[in-house]
CSV table of C-alpha atoms in Angstrom, one decimal:
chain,number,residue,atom,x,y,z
Y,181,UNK,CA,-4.8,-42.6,17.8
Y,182,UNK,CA,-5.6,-40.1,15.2
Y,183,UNK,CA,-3.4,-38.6,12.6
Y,184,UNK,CA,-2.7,-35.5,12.5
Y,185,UNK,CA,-3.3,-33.9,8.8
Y,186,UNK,CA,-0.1,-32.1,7.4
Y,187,UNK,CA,-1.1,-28.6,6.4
Y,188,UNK,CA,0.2,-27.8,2.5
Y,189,UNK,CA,2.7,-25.0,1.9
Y,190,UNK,CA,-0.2,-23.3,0.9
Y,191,UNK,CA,-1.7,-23.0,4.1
Y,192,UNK,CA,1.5,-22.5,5.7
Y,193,UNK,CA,2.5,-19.9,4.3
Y,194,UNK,CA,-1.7,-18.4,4.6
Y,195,UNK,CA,-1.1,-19.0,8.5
Y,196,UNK,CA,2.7,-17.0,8.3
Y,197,UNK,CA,1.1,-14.1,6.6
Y,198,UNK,CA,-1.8,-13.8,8.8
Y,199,UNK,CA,0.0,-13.3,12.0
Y,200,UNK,CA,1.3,-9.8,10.9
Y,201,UNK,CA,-0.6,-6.6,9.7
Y,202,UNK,CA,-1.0,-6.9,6.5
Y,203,UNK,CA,-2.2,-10.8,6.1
Y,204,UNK,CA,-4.8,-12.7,3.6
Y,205,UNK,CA,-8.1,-14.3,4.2
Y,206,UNK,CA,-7.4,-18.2,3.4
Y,207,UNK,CA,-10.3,-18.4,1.2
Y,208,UNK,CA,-10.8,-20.4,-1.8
Y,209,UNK,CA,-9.4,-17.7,-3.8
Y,210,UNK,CA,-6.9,-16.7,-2.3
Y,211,UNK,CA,-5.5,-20.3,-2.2
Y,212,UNK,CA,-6.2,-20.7,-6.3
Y,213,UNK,CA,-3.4,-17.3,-6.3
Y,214,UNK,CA,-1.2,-18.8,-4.6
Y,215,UNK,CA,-1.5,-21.9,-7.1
Y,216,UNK,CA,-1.0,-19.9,-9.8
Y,217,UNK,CA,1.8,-17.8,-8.7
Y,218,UNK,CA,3.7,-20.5,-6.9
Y,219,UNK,CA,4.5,-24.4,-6.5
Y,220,UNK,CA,3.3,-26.1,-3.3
Y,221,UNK,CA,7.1,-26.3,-2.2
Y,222,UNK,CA,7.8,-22.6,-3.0
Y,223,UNK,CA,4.9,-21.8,-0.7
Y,224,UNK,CA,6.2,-24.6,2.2
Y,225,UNK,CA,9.8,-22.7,1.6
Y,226,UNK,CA,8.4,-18.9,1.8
Y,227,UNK,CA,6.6,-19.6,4.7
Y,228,UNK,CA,9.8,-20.4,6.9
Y,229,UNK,CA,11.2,-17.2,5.9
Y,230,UNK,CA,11.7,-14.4,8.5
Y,231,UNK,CA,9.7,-11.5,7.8
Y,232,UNK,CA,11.9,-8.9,8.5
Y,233,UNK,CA,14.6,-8.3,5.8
Y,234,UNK,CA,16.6,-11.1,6.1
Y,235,UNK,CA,20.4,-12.5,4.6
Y,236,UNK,CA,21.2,-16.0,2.8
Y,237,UNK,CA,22.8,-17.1,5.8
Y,238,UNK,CA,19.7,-16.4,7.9
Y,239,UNK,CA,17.3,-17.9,5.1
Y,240,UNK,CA,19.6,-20.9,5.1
Y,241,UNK,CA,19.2,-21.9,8.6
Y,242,UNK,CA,15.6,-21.2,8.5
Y,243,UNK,CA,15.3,-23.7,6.0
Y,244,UNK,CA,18.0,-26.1,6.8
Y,245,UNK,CA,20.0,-26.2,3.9
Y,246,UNK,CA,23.4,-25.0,2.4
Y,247,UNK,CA,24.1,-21.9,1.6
Y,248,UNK,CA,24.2,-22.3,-2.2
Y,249,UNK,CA,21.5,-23.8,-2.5
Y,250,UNK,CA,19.5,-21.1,-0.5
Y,251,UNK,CA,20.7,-18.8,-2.5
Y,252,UNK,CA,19.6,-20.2,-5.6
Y,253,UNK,CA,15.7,-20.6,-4.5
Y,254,UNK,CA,15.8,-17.2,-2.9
Y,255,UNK,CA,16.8,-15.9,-6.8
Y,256,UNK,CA,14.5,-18.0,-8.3
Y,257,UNK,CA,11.6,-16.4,-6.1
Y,258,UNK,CA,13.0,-12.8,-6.4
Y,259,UNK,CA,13.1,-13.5,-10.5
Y,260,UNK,CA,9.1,-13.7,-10.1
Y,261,UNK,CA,8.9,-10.7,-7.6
Y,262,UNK,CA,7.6,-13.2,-4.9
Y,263,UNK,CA,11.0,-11.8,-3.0
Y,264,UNK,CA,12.3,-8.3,-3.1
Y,265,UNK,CA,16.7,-8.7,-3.6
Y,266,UNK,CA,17.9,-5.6,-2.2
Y,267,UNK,CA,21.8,-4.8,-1.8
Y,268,UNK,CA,22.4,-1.7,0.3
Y,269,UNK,CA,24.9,1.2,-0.4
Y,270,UNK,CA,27.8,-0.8,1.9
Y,271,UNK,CA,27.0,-4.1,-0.8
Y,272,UNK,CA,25.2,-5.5,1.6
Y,273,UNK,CA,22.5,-7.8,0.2
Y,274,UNK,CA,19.3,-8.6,1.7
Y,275,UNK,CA,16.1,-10.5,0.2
Y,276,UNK,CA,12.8,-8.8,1.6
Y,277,UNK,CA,9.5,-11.1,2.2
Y,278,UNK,CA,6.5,-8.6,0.6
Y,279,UNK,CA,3.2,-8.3,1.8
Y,280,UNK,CA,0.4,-9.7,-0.5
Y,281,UNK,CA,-0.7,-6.2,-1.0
Y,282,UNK,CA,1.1,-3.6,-1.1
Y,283,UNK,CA,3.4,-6.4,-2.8
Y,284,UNK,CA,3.5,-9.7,-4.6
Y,285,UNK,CA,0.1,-9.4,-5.5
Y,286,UNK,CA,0.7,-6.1,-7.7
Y,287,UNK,CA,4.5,-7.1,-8.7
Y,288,UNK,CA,3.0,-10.1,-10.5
Y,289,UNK,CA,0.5,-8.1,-12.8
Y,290,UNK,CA,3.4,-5.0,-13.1
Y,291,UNK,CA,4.5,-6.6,-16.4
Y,292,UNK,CA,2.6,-7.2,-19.8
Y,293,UNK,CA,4.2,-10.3,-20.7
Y,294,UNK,CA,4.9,-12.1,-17.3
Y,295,UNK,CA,5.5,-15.7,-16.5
Y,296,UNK,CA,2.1,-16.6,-15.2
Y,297,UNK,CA,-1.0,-16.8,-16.9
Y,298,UNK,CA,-2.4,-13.0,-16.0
Y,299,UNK,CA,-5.7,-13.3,-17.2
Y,300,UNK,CA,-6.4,-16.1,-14.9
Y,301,UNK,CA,-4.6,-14.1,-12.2
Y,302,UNK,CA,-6.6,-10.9,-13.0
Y,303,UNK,CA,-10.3,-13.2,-12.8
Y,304,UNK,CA,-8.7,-14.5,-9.4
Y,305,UNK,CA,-7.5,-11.1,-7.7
Y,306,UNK,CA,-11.3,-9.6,-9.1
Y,307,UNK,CA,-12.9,-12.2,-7.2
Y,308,UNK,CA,-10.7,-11.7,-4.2
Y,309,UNK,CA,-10.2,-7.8,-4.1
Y,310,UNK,CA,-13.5,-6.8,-6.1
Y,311,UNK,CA,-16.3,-9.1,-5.7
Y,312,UNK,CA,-15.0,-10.6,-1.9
Y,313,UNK,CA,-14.8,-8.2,0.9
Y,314,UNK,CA,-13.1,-9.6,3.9
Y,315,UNK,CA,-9.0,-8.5,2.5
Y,316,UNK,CA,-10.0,-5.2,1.3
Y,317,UNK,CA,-12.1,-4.6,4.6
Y,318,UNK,CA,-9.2,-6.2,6.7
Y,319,UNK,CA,-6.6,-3.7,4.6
Y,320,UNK,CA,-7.8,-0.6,3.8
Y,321,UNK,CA,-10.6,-0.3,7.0
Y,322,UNK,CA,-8.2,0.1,9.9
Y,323,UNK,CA,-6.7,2.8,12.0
Y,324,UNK,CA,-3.2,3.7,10.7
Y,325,UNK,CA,-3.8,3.5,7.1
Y,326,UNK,CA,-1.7,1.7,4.0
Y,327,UNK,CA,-1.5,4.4,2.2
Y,328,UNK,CA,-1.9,8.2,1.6
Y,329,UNK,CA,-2.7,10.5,-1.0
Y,330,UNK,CA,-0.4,13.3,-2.2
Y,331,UNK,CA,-2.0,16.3,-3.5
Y,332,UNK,CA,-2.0,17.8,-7.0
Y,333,UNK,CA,1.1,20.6,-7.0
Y,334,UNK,CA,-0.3,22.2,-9.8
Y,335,UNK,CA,-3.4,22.7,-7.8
Y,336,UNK,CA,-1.1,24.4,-5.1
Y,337,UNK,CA,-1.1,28.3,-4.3
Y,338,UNK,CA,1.5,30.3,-3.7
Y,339,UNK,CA,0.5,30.8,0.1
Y,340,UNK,CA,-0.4,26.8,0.6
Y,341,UNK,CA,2.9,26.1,-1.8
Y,342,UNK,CA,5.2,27.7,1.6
Y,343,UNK,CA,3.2,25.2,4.1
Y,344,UNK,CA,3.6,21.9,2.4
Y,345,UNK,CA,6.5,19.5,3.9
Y,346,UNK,CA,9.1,17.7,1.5
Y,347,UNK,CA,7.9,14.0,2.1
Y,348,UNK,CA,4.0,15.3,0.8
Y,349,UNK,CA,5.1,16.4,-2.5
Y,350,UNK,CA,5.6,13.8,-4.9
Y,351,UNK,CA,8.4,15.7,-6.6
Y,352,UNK,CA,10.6,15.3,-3.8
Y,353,UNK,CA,10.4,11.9,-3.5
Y,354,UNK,CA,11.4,11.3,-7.1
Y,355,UNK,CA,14.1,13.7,-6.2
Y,356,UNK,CA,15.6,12.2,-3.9
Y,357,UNK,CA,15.3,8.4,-4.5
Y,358,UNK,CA,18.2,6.3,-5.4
Y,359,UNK,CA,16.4,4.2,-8.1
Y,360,UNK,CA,13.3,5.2,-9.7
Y,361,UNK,CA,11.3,2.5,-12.1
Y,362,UNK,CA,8.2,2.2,-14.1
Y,363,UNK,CA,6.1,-0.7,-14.2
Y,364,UNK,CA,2.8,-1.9,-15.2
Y,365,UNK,CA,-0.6,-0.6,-13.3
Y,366,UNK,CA,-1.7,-3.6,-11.7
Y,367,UNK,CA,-5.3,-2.4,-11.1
Y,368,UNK,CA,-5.7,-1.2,-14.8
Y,369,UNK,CA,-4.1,-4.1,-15.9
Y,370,UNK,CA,-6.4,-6.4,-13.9
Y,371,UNK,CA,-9.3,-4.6,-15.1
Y,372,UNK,CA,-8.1,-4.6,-19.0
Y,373,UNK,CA,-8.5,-8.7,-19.1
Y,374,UNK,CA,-11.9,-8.1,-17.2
Y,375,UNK,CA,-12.7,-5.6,-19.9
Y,376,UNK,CA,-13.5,-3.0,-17.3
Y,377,UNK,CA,-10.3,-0.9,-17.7
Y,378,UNK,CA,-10.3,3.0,-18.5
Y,379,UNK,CA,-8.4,4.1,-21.1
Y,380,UNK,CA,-5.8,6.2,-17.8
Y,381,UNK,CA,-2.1,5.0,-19.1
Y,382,UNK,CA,-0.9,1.7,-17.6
Y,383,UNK,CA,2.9,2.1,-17.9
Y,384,UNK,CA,2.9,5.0,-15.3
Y,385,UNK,CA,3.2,3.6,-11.4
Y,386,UNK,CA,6.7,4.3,-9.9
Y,387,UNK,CA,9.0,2.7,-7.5
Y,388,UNK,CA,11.8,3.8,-5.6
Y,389,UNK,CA,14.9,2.5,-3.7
Y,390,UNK,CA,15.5,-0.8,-3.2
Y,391,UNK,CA,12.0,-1.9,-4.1
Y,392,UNK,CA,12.5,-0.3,-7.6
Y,393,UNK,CA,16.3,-1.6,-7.9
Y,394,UNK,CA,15.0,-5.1,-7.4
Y,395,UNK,CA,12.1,-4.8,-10.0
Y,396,UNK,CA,14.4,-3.7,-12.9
Y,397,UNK,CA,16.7,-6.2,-11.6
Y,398,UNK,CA,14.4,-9.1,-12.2
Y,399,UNK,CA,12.3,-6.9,-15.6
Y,400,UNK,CA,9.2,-6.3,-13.2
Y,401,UNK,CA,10.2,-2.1,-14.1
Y,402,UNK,CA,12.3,-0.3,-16.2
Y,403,UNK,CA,14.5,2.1,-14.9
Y,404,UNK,CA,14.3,5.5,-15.4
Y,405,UNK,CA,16.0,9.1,-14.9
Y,406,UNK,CA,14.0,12.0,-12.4
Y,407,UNK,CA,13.1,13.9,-15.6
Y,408,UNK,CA,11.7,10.8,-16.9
Y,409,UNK,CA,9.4,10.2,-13.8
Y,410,UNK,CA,8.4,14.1,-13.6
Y,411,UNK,CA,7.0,14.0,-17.2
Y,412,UNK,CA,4.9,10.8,-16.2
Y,413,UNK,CA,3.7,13.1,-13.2
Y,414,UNK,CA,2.8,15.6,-15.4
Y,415,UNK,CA,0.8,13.2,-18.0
Y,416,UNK,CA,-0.9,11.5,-14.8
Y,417,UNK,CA,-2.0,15.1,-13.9
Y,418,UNK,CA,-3.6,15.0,-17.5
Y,419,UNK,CA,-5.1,12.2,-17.1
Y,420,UNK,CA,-7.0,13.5,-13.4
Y,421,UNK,CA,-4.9,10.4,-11.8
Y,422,UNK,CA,-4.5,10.6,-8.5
Y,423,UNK,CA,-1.0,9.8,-6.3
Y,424,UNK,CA,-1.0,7.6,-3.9
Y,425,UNK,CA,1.9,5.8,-1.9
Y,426,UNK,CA,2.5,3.7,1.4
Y,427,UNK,CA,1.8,5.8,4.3
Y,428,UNK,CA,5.2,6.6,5.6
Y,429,UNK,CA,7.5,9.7,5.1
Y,430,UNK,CA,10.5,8.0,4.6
Y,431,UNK,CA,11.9,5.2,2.4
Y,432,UNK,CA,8.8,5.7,0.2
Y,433,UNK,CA,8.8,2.5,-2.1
Y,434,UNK,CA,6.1,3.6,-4.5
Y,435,UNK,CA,4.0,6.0,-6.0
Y,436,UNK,CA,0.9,4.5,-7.6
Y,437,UNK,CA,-1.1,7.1,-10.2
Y,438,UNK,CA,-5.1,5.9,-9.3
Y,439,UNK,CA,-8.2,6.3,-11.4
Y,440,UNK,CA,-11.7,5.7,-9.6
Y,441,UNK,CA,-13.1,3.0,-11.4
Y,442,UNK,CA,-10.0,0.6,-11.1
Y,443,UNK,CA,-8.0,1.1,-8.3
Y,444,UNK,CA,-8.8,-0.8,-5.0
Y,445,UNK,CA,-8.2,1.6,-2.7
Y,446,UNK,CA,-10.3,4.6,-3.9
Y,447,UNK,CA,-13.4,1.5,-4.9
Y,448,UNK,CA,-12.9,0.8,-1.3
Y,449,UNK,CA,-14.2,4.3,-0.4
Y,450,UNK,CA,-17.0,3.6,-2.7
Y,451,UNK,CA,-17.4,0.4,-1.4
Y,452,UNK,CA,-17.3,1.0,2.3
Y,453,UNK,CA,-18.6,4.7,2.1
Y,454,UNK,CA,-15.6,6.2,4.3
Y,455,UNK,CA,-12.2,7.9,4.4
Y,456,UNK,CA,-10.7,5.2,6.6
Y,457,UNK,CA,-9.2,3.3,3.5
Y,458,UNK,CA,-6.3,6.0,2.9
Y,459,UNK,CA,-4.8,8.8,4.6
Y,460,UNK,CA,-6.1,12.3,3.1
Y,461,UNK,CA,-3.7,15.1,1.7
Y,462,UNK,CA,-3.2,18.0,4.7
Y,463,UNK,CA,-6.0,20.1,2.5
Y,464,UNK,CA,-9.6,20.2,1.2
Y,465,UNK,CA,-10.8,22.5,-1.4
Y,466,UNK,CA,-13.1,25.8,-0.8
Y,467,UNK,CA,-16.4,26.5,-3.4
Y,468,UNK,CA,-16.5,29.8,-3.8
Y,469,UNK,CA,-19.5,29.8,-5.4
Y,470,UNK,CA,-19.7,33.5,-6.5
Y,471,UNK,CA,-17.4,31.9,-9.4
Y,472,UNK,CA,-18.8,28.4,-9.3
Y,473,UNK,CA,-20.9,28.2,-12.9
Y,474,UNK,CA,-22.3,24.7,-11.8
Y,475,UNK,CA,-20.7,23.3,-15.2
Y,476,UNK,CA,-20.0,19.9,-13.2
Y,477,UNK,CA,-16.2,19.3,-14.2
Y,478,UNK,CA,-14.9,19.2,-10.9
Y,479,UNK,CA,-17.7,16.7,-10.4
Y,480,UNK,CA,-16.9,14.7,-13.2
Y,481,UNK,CA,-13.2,14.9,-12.3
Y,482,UNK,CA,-13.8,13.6,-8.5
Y,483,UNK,CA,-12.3,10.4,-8.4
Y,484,UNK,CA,-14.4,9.8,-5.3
Y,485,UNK,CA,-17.6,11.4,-6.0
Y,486,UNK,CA,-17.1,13.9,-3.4
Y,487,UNK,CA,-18.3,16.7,-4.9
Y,488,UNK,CA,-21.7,16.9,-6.4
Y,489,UNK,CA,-24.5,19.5,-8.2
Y,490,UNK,CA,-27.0,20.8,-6.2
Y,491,UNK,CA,-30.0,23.0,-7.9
Y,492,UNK,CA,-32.0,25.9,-6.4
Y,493,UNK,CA,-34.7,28.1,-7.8
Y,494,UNK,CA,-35.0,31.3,-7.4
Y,495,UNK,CA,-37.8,33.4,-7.6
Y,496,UNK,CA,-40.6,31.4,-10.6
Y,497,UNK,CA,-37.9,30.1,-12.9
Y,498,UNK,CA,-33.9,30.7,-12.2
Y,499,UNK,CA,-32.3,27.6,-11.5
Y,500,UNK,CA,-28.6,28.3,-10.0
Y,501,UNK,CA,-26.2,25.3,-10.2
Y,502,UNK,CA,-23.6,25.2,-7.7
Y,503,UNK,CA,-21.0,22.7,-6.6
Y,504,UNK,CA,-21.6,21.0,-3.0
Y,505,UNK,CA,-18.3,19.1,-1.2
Y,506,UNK,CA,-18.4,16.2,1.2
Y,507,UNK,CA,-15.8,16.8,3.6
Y,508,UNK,CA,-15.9,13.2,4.8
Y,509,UNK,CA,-14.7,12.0,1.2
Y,510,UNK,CA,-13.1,14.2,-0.3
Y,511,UNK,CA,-8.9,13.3,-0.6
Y,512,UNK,CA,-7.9,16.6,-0.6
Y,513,UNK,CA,-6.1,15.8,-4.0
Y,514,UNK,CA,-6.6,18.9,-6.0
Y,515,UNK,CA,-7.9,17.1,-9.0
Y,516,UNK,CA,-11.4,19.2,-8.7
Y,517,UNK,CA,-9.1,22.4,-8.4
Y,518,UNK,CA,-6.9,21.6,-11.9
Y,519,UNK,CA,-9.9,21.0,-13.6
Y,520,UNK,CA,-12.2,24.5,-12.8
Y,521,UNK,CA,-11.8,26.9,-15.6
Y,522,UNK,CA,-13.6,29.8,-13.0
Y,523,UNK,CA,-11.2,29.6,-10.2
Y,524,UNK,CA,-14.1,28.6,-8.2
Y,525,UNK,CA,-12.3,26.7,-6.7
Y,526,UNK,CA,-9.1,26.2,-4.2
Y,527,UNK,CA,-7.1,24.2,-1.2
Y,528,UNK,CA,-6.8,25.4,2.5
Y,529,UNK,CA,-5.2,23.7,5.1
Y,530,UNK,CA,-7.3,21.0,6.6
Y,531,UNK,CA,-8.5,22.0,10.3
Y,532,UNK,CA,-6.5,19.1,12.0
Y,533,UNK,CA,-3.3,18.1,10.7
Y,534,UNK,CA,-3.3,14.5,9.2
Y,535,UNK,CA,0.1,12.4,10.9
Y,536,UNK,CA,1.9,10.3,8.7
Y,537,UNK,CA,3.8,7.6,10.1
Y,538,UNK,CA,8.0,7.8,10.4
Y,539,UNK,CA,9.0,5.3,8.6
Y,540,UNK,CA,7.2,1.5,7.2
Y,541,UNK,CA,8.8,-0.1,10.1
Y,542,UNK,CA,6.8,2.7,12.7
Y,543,UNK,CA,3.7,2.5,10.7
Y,544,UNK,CA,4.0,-1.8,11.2
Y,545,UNK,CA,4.2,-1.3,14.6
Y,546,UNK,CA,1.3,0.8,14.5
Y,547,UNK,CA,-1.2,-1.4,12.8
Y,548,UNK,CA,0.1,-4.2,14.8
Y,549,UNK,CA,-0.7,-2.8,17.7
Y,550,UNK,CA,-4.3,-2.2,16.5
Y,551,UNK,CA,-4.5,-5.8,15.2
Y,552,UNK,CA,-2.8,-7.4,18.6
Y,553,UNK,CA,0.1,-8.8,16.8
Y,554,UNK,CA,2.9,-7.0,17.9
Y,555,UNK,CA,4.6,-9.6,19.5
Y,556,UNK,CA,4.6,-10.9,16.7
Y,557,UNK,CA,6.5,-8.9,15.0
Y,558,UNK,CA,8.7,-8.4,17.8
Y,559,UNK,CA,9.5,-11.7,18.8
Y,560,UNK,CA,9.6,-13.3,15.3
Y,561,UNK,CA,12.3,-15.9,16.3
Y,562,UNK,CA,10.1,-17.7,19.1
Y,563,UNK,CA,13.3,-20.4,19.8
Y,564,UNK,CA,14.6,-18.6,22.9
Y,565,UNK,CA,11.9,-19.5,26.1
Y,566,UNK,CA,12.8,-15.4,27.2
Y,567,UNK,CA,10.9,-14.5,23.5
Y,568,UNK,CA,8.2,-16.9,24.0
Y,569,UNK,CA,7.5,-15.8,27.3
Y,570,UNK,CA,7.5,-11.7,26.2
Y,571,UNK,CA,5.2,-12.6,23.3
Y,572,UNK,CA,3.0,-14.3,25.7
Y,573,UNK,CA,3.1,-10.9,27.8
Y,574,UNK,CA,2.9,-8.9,25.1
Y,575,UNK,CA,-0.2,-11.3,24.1
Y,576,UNK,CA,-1.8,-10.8,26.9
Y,577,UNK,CA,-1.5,-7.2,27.4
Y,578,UNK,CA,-3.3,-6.6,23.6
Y,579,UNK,CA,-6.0,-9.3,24.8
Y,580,UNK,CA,-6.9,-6.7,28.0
Y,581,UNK,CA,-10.5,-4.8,27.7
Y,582,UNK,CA,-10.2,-1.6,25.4
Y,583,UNK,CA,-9.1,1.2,28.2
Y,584,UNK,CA,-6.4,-1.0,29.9
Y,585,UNK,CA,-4.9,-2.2,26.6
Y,586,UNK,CA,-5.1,1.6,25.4
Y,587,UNK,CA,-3.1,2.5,28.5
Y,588,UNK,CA,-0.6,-0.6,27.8
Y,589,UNK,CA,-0.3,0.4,23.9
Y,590,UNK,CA,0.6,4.0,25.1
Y,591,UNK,CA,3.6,2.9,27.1
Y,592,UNK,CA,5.1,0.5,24.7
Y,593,UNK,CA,4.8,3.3,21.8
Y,594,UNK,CA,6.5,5.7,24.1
Y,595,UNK,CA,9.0,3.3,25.5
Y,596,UNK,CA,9.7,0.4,22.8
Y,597,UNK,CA,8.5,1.9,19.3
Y,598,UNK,CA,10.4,4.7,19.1
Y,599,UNK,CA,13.7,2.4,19.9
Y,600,UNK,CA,12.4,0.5,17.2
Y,601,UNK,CA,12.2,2.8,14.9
Y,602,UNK,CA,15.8,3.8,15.7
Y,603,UNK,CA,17.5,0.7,15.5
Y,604,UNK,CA,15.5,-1.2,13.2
Y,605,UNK,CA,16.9,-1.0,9.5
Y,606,UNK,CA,14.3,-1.2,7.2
């Protein structure tokens, strides 16, 4: 009789991620992370975790041990941001399993001087995110996006500035957030020990809420007041950065400030030559090229290459130099409109509004539905045969040709993910 081979925490855990949205490719590499970030036994134990936010009670009977105990590992693993430890206003506390990415990948490279060996973590995570395509494909190429951008409010007019909602300013999310902390950009990090960094600030990406509270907690950020985070807006304009966050409109956990030539999701439209990576702003900008000089700084600006020089000559030797946009890159971040000194340039209102999920929990149900996993996500807990035998429905109906399981995914958004939404506390 053969023997079945006992998989290692590592692959585990590899097998737990990749049944939700936002999984990793077991490759070599991604294995070789995990090595460095975690022992064998942390993996085994993370792996049994419950991937919605969950107590040290629940952890404890996932893992089958006391409750002191649990609680110790769990703070061990939330010292090295491989678990978010989040108390809510009531005192509540709750320990939150992250993604890979947005999540415990950045969180280990958000500190200068970190308990890991970062170069060898920055060679690994190049090799995986950079050089490797299947994760970046598998996160950033999909329907309902990771992320979005939020436009440039300098670059705003005074008619656009009266059609722009709260949650797509970035000003109103540092208003508003209960915690607000500074940490480390991971992608300019990972690119300084690769010696392909720009010379964009790297203390400068925010986080908010509980994810933020958890990350000073444990010295992955340092905490700072809304005047603090409006000046770092302010020099991230300077710099031509560009703001991106998770794609929801509420409980926004971070605001990342992106250059081109380091940050994976704006490489990615590079890389795979389409918008799909990241949601666009609610605006493109307008050439008027009575104004446009041809100087190039908007080109040079673009942190997508979506605007470029085109030459014409008229009559035997006038060359004119004007400025020529590709809708189907551009971000609609304003950067190209902050840095024209001829007003050639400004934002309208994109033709077709661009929908940005509720909240994180409606945007997971979302991209599970996409992937086919939402009874996964659903029926997390498989122990009761009533839950096995809805995720085997729910299965089934995801594995139906295209039109049918279109027809199924409408009725369980209109029915099921709005009473999600409602009841599900993220």
């Amino acid at each position: 009789m053969a023997h079945r081979t006992l998989k290692s925490g590592y692959e585990q855990l590899s097998e737990r991620l990749n049944r939700f949205p936002q999984g990793a490719p077991p490759t070599e590499y991604f294995f070789k992370i995990l090595k460095v970030l975690m022992s064998e036994k942390e993996a085994r134990i993370m792996s049994k975790l419950p991937i919605k936010p969950f107590t040290v009670q629940a952890a404890s009977e996932a893992l089958s041990m006391d409750l002191k105990d649990t609680e110790k590992i769990l703070i061990e693993l939330a010292s090295r941001a491989l678990l978010l430890d989040i108390e809510d206003p009531t005192g509540v506390r709750t320990f939150v399993l992250p993604p890979p990415m947005a999540g415990f990948f950045e969180f280990s490279l958000m500190r200068l001087n970190g308990n890991s060996n970062q170069r060898l973590l920055a060679e690994l995570f190049y090799q995986y995110l950079n050089v490797e395509e299947d994760f970046v494909r598998d996160l950033f190429v999909t329907e309902t996006k990771l992320g979005r951008i939020f436009v440039n409010e300098q670059a705003l007019s005074t008619v656009n500035d009266l059609h722009i909602l709260d949650y797509e300013r970035s000003s109103e999310i540092i208003k508003k957030a209960s915690h607000i902390g500074v940490g480390t950009c991971y992608c300019r990090h990972k690119m300084s020990h690769l010696g392909k960094a720009c010379d964009a600030p790297l203390e400068i990406c925010m986080t908010f809420g509980g994810t933020a509270a958890s990350l000073i907690k444990y010295g992955y950020a340092r905490e700072i007041t809304v005047s603090e985070c409006m000046s770092l807006i302010e020099k991230a304009y300077d710099h031509n950065l560009v703001q991106i966050g998770e794609n929801e409109q509420e409980g926004l956990p971070f605001i990342c400030n992106c250059c081109g030539c380091c940050c994976e999701a704006l490489l990615a439209i590079k890389r795979f030559g389409t918008l799909n990576t990241i949601n666009t702003t609610n605006f493109l900008p307008e050439v008027d090229e009575a104004r446009c000089k041809g100087c190039g700084r908007c080109v040079q600006a673009c942190p997508v290459g979506a605007l470029s020089i085109e030459s014409q000559t008229i009559g035997d030797s006038t060359v004119l130099k004007k400025v020529k946009l590709d809708e189907n890159v551009c971000l609609g971040c304003g950067v190209c409109v902050r840095n024209c000194n001829h007003g050639a340039l400004k934002l309208n209102h994109r033709d077709k509004r661009v929908i940005t999920p509720v909240n994180s929990v409606h945007r997971i149900v979302l991209q599970s539905i996409e992937k086919g996993q939402l009874h996964n996500l659903i029926f997390d807990n498989q122990a009761l045969f009533s839950h096995r035998a809805m995720a085997a429905i729910m299965g089934a109906i995801l594995k139906m040709p295209p039109l049918k399981q279109m027809m199924a995914s409408e009725q369980v958004k209109s029915k099921y993910l709005l009473a999600l939404i409602k009841n599900y506390k993220v």
